[in-house]
PDB file of C-alpha atoms in Angstrom:
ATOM      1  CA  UNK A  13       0.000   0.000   0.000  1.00  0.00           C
ATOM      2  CA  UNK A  14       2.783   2.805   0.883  1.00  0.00           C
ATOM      3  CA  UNK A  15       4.444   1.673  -2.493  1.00  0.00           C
ATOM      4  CA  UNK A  16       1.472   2.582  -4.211  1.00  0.00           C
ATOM      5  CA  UNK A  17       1.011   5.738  -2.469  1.00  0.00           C
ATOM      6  CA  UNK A  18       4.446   6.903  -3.297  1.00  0.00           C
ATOM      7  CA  UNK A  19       4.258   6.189  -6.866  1.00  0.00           C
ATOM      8  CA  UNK A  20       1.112   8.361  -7.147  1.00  0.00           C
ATOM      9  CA  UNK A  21       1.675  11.298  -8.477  1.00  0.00           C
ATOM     10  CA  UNK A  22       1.613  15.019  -6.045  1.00  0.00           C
ATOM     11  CA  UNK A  23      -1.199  17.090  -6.351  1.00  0.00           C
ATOM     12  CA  UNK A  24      -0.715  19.802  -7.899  1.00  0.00           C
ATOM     13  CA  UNK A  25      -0.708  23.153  -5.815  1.00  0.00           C
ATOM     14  CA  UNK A  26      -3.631  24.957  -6.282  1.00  0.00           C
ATOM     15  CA  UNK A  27      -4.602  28.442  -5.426  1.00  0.00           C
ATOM     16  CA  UNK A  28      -7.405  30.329  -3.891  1.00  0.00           C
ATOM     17  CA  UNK A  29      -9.206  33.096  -6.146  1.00  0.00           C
ATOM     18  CA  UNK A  30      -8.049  35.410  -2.971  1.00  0.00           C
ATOM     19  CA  UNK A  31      -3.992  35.010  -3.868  1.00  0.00           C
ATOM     20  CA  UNK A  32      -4.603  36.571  -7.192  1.00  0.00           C
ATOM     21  CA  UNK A  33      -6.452  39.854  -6.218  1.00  0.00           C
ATOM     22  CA  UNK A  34      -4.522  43.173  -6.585  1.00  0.00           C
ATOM     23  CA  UNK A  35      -2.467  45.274  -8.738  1.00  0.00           C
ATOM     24  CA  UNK A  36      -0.332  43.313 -11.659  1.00  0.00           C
ATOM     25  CA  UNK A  37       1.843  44.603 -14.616  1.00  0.00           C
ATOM     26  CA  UNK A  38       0.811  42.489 -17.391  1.00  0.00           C
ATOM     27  CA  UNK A  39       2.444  42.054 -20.356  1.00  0.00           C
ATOM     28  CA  UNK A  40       0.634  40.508 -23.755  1.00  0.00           C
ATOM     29  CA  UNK A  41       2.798  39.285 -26.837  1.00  0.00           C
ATOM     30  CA  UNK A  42      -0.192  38.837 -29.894  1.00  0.00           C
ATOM     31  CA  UNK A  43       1.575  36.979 -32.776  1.00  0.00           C
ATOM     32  CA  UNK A  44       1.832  39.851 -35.573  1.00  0.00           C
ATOM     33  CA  UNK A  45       1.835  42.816 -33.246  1.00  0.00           C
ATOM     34  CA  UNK A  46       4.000  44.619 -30.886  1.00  0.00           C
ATOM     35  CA  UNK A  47       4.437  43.557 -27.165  1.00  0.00           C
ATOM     36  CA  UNK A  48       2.311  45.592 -24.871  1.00  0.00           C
ATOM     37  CA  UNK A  49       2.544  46.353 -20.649  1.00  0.00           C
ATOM     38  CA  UNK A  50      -0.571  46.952 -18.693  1.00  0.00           C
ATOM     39  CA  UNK A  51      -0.798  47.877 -14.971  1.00  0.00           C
ATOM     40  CA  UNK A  52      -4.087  45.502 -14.246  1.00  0.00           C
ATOM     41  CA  UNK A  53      -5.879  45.342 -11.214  1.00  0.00           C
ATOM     42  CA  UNK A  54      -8.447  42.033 -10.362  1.00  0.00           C
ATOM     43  CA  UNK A  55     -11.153  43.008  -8.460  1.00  0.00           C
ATOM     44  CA  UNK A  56     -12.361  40.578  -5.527  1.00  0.00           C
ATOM     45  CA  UNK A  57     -15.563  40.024  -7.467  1.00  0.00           C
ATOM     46  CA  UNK A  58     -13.734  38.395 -10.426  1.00  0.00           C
ATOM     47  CA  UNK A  59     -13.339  41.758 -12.752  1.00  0.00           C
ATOM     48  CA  UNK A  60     -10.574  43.210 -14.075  1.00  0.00           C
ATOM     49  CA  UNK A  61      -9.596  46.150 -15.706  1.00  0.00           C
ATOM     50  CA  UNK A  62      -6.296  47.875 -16.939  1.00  0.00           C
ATOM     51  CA  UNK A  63      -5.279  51.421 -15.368  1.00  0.00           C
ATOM     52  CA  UNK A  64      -3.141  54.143 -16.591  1.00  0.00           C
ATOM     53  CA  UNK A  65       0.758  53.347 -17.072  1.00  0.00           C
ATOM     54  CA  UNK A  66       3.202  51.865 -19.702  1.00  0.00           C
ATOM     55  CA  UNK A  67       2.447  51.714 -23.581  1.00  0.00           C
ATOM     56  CA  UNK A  68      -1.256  51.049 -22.750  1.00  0.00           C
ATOM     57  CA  UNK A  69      -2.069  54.274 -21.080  1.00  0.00           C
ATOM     58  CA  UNK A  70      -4.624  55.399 -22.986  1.00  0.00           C
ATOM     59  CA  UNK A  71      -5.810  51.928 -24.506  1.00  0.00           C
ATOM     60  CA  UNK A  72      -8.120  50.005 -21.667  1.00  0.00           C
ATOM     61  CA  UNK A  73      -8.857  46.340 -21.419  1.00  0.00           C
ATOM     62  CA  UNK A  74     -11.577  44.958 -19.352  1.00  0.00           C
ATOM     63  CA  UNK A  75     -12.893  41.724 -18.706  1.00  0.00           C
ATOM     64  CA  UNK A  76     -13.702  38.649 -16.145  1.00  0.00           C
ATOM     65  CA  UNK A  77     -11.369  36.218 -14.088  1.00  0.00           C
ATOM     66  CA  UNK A  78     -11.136  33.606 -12.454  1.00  0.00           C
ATOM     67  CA  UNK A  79      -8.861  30.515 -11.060  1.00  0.00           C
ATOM     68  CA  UNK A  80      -9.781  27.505 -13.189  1.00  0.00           C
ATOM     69  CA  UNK A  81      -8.502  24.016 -12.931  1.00  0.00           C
ATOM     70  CA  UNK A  82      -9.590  20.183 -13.629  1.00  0.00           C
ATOM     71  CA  UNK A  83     -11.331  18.107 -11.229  1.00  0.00           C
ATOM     72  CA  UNK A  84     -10.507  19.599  -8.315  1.00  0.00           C
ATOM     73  CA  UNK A  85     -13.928  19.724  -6.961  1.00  0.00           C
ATOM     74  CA  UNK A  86     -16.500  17.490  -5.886  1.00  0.00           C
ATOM     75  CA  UNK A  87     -18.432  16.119  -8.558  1.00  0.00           C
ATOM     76  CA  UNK A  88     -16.326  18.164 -11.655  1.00  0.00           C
ATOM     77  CA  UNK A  89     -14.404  16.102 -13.922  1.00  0.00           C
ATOM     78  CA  UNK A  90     -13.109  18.527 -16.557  1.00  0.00           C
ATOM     79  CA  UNK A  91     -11.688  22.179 -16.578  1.00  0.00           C
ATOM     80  CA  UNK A  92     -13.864  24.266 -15.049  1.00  0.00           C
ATOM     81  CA  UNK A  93     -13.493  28.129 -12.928  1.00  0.00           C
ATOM     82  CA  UNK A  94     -13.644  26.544  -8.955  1.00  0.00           C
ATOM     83  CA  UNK A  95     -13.261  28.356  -6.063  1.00  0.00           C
ATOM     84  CA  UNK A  96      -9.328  27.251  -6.160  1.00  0.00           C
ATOM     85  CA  UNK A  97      -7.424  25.608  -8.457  1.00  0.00           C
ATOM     86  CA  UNK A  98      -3.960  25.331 -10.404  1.00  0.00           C
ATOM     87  CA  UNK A  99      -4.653  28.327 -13.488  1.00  0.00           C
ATOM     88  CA  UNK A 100      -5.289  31.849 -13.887  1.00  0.00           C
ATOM     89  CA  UNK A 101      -7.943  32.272 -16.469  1.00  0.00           C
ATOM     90  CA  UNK A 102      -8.950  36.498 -17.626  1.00  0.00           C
ATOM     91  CA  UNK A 103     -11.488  36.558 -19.952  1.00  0.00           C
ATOM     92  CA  UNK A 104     -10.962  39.735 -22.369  1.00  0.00           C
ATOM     93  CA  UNK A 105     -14.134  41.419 -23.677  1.00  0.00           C
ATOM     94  CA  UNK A 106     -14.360  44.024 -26.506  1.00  0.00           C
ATOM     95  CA  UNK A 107     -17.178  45.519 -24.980  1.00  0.00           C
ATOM     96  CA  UNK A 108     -15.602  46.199 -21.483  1.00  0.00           C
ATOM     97  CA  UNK A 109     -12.083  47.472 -23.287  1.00  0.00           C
ATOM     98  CA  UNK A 110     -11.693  50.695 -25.517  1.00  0.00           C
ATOM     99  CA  UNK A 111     -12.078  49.734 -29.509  1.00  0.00           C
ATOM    100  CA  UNK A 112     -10.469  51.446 -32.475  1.00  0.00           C
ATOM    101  CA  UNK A 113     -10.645  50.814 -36.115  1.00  0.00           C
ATOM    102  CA  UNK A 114      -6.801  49.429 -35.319  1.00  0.00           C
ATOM    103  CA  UNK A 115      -7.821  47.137 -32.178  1.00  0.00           C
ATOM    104  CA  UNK A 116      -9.196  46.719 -29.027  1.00  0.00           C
ATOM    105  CA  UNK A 117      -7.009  47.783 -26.110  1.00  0.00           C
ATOM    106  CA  UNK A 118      -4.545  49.221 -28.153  1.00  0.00           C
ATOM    107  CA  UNK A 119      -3.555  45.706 -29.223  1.00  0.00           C
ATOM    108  CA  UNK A 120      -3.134  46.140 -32.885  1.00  0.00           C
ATOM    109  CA  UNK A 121      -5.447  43.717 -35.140  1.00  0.00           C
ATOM    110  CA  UNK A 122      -7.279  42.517 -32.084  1.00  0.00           C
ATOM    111  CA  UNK A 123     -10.515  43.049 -33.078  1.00  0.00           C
ATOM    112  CA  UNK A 124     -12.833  40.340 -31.011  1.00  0.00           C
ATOM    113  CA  UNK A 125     -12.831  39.201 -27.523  1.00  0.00           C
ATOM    114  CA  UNK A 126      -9.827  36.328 -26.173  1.00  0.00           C
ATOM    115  CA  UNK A 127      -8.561  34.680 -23.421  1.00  0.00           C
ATOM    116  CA  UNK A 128      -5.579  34.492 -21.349  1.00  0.00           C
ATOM    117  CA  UNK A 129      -4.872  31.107 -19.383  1.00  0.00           C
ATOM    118  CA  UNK A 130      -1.852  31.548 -17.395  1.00  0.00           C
ATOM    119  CA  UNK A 131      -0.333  29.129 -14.894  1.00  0.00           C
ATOM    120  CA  UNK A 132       1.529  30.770 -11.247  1.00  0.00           C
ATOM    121  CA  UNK A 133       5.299  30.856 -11.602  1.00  0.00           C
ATOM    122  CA  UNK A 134       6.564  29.256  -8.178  1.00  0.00           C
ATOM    123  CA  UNK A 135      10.539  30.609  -8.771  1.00  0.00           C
ATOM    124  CA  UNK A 136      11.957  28.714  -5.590  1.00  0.00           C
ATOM    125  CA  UNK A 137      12.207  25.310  -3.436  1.00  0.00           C
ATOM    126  CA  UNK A 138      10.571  27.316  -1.110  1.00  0.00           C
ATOM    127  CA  UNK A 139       7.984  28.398  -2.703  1.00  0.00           C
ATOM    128  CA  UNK A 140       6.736  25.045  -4.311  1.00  0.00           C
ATOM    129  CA  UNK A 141       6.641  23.652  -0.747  1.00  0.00           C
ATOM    130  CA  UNK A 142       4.528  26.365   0.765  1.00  0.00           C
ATOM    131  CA  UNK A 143       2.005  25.993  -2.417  1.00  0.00           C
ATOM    132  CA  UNK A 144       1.818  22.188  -2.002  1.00  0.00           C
ATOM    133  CA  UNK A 145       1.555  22.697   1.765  1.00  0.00           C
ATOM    134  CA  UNK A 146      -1.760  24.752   1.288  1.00  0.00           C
ATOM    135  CA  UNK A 147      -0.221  28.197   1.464  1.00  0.00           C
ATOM    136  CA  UNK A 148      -1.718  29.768  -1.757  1.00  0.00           C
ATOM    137  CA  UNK A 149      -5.527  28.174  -0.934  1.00  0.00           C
ATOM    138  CA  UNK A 150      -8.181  28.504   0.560  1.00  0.00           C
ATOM    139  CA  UNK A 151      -7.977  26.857   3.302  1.00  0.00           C
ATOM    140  CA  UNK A 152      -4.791  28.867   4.649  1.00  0.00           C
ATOM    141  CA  UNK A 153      -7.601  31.563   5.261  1.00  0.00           C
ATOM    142  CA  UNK A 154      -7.272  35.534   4.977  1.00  0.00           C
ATOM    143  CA  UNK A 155      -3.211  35.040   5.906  1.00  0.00           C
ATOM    144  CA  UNK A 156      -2.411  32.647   2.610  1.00  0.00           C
ATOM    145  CA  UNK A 157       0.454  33.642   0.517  1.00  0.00           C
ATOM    146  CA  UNK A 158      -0.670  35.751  -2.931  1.00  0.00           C
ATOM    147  CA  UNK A 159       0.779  34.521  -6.228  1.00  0.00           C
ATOM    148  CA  UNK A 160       3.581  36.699  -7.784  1.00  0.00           C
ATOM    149  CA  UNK A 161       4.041  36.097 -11.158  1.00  0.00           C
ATOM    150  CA  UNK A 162       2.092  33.683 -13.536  1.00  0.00           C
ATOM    151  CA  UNK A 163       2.497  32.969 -17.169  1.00  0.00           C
ATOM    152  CA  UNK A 164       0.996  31.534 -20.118  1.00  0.00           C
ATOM    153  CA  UNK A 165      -0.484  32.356 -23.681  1.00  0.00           C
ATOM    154  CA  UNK A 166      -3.581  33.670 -25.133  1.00  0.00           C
ATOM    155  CA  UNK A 167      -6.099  31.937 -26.802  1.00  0.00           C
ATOM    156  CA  UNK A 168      -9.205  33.053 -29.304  1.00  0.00           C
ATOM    157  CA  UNK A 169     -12.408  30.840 -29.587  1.00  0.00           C
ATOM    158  CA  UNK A 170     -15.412  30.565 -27.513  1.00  0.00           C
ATOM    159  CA  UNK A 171     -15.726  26.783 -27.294  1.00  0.00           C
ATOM    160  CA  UNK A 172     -13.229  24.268 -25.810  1.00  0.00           C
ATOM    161  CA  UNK A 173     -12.761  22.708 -28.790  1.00  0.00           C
ATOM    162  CA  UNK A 174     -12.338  25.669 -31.412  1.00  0.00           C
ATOM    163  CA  UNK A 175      -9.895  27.755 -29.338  1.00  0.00           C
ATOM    164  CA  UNK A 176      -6.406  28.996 -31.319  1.00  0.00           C
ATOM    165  CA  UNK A 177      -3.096  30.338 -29.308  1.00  0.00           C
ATOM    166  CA  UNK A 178      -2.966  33.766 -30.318  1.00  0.00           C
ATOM    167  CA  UNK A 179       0.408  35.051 -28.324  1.00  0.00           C
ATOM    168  CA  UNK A 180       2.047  35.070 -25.174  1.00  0.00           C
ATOM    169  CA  UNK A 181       0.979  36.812 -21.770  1.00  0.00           C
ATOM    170  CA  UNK A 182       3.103  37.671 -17.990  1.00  0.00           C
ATOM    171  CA  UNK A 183       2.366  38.967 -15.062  1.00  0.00           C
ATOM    172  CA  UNK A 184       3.978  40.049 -12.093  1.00  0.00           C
ATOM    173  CA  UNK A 185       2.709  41.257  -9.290  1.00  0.00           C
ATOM    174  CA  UNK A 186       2.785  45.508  -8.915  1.00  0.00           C
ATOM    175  CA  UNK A 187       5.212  45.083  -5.659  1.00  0.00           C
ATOM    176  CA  UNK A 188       7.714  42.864  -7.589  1.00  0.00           C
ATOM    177  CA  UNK A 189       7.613  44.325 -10.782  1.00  0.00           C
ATOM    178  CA  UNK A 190       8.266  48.170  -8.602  1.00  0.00           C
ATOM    179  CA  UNK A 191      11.114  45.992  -6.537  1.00  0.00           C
ATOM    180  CA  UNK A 192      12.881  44.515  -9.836  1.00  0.00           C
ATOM    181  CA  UNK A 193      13.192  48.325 -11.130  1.00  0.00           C
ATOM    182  CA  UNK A 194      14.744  49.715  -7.776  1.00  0.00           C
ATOM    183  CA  UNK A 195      11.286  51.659  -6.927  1.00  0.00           C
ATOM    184  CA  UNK A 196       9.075  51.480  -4.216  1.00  0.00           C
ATOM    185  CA  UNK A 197       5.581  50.927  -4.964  1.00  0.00           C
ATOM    186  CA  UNK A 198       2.858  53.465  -4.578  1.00  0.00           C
TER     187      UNK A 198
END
């Protein structure tokens, strides 16, 4: 029996919707066009929007988030937004950002709403204990540890199965993106 359980595989750290709320610089990579930065902030209540700063001052993007991941609760067996689990998903809609004939959000040839699934970047040892030990979730309570970078791509489609990657997307956390320049953050 303990031989079986050790050849199991972990399970995967997941994280609580909480350890992704605040102020981010994000940056988006859409294949064909230039590499923007954003200064995001998500909102408690799962919305986001950009605010003033970098190359998209004036251009906004708005949308919904979430934390997404597969089976992890009771009675889900596929992909699905949970209350915690192992993604960041941001859902950006054209009607929430601001358009132009030459994009939406300043993001040139954009012209319809997409998606951006990134995954937390856990940089140390240290870190990937204290996410499999609970740190990042829920259950670590109002104290848990909030996610500092995360990375993945960006997707169009509506439907699981007709989705395209589109370009790259990063974030890092306001605090560590102020820290990395030798600022303080405001």
């Amino acid at each position: 029996l303990e031989r079986r359980r050790s050849a199991r595989p972990a399970r995967p750290a997941t994280f609580a919707k909480r350890a992704f709320v605040g102020r981010w610089r994000m940056l988006i990579d859409m294949e064909g066009g230039a590499p923007l930065s954003y200064a995001v902030v998500l909102r408690p209540g799962g919305t986001f929007r950009t605010v003033g700063g970098g190359e998209g001052e004036a251009a906004v993007l708005g949308g919904r988030w979430a934390v997404w991941g597969r089976g992890m609760a009771k009675g889900v067996a596929e992909w699905g937004v949970l209350p915690e689990g192992t993604h960041l998903w941001m859902r950006v809609e054209r009607d929430a950002s601001t358009s132009t004939l030459a994009g939406i959000g300043g993001l040139a040839g954009v012209h319809e709403s997409f998606s951006l699934w990134s995954e937390p970047s856990l940089s140390s040892p240290a870190s990937e204990l204290a996410a499999l030990a609970g740190a990042y979730s829920s259950s670590a309570g109002e104290r848990g540890a909030s996610v500092a970078s995360c990375s993945g791509a960006a997707y169009f489609g509506t439907a699981s199965n007709e989705y395209y990657r589109a370009g790259r997307c990063s974030m890092i956390r306001e605090e560590e993106a102020e820290a990395g320049r030798g600022g303080r953050p405001q």
